[in-house]
Coordinates of C-alpha atoms in Angstrom, one line a residue:
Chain A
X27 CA 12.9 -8.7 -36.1
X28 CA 13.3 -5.1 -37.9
X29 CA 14.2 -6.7 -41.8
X30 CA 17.2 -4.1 -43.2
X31 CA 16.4 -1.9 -45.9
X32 CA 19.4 -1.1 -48.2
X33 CA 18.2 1.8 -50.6
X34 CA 20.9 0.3 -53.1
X35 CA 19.2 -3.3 -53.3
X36 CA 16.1 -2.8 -52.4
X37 CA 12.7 -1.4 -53.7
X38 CA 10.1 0.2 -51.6
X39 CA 6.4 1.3 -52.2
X40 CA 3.9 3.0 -50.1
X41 CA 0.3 3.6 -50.6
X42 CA -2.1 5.2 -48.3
X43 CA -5.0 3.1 -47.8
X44 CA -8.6 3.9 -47.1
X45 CA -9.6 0.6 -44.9
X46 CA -8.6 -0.4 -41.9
X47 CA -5.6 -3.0 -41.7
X48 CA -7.5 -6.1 -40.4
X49 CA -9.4 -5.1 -44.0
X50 CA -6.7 -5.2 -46.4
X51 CA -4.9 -8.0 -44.2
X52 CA -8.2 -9.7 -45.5
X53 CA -8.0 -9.0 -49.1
X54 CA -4.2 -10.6 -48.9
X55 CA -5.2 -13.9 -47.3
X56 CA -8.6 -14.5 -48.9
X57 CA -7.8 -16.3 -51.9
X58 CA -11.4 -14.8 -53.7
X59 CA -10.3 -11.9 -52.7
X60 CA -6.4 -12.3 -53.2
X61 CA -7.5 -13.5 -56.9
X62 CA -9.3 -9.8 -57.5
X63 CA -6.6 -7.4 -57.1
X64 CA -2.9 -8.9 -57.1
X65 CA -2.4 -9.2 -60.8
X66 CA -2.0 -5.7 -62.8
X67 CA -5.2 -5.7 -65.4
X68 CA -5.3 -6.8 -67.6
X69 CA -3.6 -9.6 -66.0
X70 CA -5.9 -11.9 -63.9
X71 CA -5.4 -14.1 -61.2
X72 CA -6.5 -17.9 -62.1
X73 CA -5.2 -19.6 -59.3
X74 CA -4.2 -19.1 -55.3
X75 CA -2.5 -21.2 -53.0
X76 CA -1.3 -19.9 -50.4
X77 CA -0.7 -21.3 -46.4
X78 CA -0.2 -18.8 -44.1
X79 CA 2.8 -20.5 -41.5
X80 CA 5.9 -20.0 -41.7
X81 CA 6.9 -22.9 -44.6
X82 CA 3.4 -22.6 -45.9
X83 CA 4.1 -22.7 -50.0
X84 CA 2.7 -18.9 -51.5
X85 CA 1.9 -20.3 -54.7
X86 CA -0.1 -18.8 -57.8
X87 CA -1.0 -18.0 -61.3
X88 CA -1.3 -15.5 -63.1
X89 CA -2.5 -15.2 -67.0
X90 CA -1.6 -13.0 -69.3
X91 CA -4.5 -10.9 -72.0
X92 CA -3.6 -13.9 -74.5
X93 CA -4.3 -16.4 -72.6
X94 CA -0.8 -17.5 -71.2
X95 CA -0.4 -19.2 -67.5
X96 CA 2.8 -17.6 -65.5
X97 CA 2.9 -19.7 -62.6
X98 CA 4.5 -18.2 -59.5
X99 CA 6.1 -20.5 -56.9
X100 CA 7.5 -19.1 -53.0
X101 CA 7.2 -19.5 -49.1
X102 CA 5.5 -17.8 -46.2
X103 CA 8.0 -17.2 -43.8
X104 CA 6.7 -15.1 -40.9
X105 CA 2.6 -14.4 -40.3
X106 CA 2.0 -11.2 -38.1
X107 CA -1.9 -11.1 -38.9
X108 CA -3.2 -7.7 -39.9
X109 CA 0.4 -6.3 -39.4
X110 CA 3.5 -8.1 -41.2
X111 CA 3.6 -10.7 -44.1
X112 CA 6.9 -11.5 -45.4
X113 CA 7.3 -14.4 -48.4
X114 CA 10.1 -15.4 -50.5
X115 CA 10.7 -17.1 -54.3
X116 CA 14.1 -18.2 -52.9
X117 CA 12.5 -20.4 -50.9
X118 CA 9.5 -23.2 -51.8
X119 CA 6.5 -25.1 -49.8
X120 CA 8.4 -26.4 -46.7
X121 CA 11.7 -24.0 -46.6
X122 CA 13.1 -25.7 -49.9
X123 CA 15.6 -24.2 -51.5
X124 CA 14.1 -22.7 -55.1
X125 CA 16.5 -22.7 -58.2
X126 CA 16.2 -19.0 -59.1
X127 CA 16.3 -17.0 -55.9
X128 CA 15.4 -13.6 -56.9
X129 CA 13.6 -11.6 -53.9
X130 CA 12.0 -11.7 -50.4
X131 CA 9.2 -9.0 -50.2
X132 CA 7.5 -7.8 -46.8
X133 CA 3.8 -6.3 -46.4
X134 CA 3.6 -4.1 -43.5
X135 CA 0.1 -3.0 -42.6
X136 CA 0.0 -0.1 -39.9
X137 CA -2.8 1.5 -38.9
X138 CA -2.6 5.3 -39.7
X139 CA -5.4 8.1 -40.5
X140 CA -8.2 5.7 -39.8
X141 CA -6.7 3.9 -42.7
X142 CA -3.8 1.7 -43.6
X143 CA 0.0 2.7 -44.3
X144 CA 0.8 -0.1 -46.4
X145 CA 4.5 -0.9 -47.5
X146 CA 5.9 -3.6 -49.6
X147 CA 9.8 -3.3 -48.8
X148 CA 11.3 -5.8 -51.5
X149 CA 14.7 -7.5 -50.7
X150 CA 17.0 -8.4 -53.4
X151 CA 20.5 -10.0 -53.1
X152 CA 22.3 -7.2 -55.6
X153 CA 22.4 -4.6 -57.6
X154 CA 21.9 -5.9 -60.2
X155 CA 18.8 -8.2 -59.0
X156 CA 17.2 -4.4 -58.1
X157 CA 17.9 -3.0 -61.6
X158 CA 16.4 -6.0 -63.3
X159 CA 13.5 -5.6 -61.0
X160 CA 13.0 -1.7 -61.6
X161 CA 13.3 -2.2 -65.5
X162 CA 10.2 -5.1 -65.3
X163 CA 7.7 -2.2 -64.0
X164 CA 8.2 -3.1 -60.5
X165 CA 6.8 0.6 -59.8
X166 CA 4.4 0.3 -62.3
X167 CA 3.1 -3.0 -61.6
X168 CA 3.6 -2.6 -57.4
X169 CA 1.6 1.1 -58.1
X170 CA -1.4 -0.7 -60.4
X171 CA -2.1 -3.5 -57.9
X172 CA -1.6 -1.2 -54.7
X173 CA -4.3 1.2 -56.2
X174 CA -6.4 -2.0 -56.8
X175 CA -5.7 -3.6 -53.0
X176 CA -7.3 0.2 -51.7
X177 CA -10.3 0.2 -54.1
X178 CA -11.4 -3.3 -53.1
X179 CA -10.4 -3.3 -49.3
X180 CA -11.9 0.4 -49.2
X181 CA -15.6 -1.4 -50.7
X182 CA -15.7 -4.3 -48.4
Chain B
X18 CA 4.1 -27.8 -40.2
X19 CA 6.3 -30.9 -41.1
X20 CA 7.9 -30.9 -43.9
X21 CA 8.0 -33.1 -46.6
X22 CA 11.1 -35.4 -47.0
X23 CA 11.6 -36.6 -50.3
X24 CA 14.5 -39.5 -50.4
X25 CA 15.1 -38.7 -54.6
X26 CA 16.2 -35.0 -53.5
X27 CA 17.2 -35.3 -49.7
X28 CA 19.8 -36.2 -46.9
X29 CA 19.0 -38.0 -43.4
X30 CA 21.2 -38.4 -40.6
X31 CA 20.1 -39.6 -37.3
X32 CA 21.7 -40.6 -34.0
X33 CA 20.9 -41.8 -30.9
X34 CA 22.4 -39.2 -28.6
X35 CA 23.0 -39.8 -24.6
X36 CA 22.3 -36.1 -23.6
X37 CA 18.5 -34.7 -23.1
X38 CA 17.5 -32.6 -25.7
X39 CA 17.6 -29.5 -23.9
X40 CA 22.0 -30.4 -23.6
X41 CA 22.2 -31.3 -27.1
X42 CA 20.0 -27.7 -27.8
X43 CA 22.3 -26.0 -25.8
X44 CA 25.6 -27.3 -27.7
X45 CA 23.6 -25.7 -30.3
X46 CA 22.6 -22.3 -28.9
X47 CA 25.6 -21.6 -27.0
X48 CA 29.0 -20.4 -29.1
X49 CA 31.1 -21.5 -26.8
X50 CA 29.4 -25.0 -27.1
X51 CA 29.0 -25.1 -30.9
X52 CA 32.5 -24.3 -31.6
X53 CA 33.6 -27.3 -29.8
X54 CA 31.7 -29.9 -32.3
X55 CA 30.3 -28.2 -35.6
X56 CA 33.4 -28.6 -37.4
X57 CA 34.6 -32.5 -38.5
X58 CA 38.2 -32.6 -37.1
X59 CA 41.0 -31.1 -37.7
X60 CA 38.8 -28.5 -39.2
X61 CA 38.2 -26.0 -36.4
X62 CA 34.8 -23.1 -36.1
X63 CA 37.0 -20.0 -35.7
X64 CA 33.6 -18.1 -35.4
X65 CA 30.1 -18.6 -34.8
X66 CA 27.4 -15.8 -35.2
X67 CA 23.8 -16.7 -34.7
X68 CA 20.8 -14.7 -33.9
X69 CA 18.5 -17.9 -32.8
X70 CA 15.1 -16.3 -34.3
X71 CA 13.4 -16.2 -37.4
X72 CA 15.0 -13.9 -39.8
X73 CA 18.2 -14.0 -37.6
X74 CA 21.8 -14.9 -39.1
X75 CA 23.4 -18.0 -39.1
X76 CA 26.6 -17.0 -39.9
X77 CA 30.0 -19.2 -38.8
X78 CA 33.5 -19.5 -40.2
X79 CA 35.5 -22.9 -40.2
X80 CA 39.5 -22.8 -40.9
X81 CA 40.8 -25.9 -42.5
X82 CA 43.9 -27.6 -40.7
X83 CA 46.1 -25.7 -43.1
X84 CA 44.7 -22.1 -41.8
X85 CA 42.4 -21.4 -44.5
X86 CA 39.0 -19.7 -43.5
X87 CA 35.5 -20.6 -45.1
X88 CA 32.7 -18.2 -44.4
X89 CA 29.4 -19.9 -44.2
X90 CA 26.2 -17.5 -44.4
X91 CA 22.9 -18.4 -43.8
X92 CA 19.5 -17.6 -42.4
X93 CA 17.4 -19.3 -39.4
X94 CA 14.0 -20.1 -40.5
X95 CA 12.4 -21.7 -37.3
X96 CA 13.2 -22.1 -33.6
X97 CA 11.4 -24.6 -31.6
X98 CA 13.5 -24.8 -28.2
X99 CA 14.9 -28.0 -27.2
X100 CA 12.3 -29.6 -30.4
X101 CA 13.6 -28.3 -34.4
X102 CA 15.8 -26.0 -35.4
X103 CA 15.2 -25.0 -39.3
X104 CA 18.3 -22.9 -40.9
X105 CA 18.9 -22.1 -44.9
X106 CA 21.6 -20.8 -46.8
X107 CA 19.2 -19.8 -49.4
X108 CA 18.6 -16.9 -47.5
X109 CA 21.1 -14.5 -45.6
X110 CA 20.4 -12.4 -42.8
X111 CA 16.6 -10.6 -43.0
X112 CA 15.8 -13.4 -45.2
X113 CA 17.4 -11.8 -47.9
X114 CA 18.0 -14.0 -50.9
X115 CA 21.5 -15.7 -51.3
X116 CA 23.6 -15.7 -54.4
X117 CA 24.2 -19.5 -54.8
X118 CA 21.1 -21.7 -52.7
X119 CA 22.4 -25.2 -52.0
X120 CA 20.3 -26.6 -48.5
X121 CA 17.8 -25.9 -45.9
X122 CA 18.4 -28.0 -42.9
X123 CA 16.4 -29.3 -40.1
X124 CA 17.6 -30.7 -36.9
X125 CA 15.1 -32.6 -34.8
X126 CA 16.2 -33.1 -31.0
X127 CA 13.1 -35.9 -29.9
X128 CA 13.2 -36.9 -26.0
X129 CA 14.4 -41.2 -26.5
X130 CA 15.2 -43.9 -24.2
X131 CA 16.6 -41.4 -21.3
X132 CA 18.7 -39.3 -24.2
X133 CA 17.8 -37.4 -27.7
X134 CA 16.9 -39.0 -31.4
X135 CA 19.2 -36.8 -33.0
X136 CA 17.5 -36.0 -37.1
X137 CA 19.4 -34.2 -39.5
X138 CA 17.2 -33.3 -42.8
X139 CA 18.8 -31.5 -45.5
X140 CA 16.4 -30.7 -47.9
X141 CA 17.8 -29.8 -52.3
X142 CA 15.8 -28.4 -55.0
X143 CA 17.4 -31.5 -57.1
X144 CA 18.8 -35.1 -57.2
X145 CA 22.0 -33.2 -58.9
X146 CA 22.3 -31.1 -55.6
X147 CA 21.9 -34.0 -53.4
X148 CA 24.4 -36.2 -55.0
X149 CA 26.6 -33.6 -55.3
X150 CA 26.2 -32.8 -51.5
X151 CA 26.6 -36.8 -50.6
X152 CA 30.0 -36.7 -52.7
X153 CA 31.0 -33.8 -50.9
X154 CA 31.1 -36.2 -47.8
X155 CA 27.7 -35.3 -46.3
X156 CA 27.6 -38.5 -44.4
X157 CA 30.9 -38.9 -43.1
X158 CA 31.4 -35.2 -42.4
X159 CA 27.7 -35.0 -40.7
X160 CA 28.3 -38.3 -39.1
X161 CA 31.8 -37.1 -38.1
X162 CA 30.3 -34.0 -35.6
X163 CA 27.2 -36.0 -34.8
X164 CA 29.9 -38.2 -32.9
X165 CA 31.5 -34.9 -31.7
X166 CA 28.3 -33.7 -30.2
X167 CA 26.9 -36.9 -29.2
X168 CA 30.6 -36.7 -27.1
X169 CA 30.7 -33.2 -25.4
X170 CA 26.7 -33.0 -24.7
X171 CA 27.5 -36.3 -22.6
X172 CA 30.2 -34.6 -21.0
X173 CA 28.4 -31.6 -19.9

């Protein structure tokens, strides 16, 4: 089903890319490859555990320049290989409810200009929840690790 | 996938229904049908509004025996037909996140001795939320319209 997008709850970003979807779809469901672009450097990726069904648990984490873990917990909820991906943290492994429900996000990968339009529509539940978002970087950070997803899909 | 069912956290009903499992989906998938049983009597479902895929709303209103409505809002997670049905109210519709997340439920409909194993699993994020949900009535009120659709399925 078409997911709605409510400009007053919900961020959007769109990047151009230079591969192919069935690439980039690839550098989101590899975990080696997952590991090498999702985290804004300096921030790396140290750990990936993802299963892609619907219940599968999208787990990982990430570490910060000093040395800190930040571990991420959510759910796959619907697999469209090489064209939709959509996740949530309000949900765990196995549709559990999660304490702190904060957003659903949704990859679209469509072919375009012998490339990729990707989009990352992110769903929040208010206001509020959007505002926080915007003021932790979600441009920034979205923008860093977009750039990152087209540099490594566009060298495979 | 099956999902894990952890008795410190979760909620099990079952029932040995007369119905197939294709009736007892049906007094599940058809409005008309569900009113007639959801709601533990004299509580009444003055309106039922699902979209029966994933992503789709699972939106209904009760109105106690005194007139007063309750909304309910929630989000279907899985449709297997006639086999699991896998709703949350951590989610709204579009898997948007919900303000207050409480229970993902599962509802197994398994072909047995000429009728259905009926299995209710309603999964927490914590032993507080599952107690609170089994003080709430969870077994008599879930038992309650198991009866009631154990009763019109039967009758269809």
């Amino acid at each position: 089903m078409n997911l709605h997008f409510d400009p007053e709850t919900d961020l959007r970003l769109t990047r151009q890319m230079k591969a192919a979807p069935e690439t980039v779809w690839r550098c989101w469901t590899d975990p080696e490859l997952f590991a090498q672009w999702f985290a804004p450097k300096p921030y790396t990726v140290s750990k990936v555990n993802y299963d892609f069904e619907p219940g599968g648990r999208a787990n990982l984490t990430m570490t910060s320049p000093d040395g800190k873990d930040i571990p991420l917990q959510g759910c796959v909820l619907l697999v469209e290989p090489a064209r939709r991906l959509i996740t949530t943290d309000a949900l765990r492994e196995g549709f559990r409810p999660a304490p702190d429900p904060f957003m659903t996000a949704e990859i679209l990968f469509e072919p375009k200009n012998g490339g990729t339009l990707y989009t990352a529509n992110v769903y929040h539940n208010s206001v509020e929840a959007k505002t926080r978002h915007e003021e932790m970087g979600f441009h920034e950070g979205w923008g860093i690790v977009a750039e990152q997803l087209d540099d490594l899909s566009a060298a495979l």
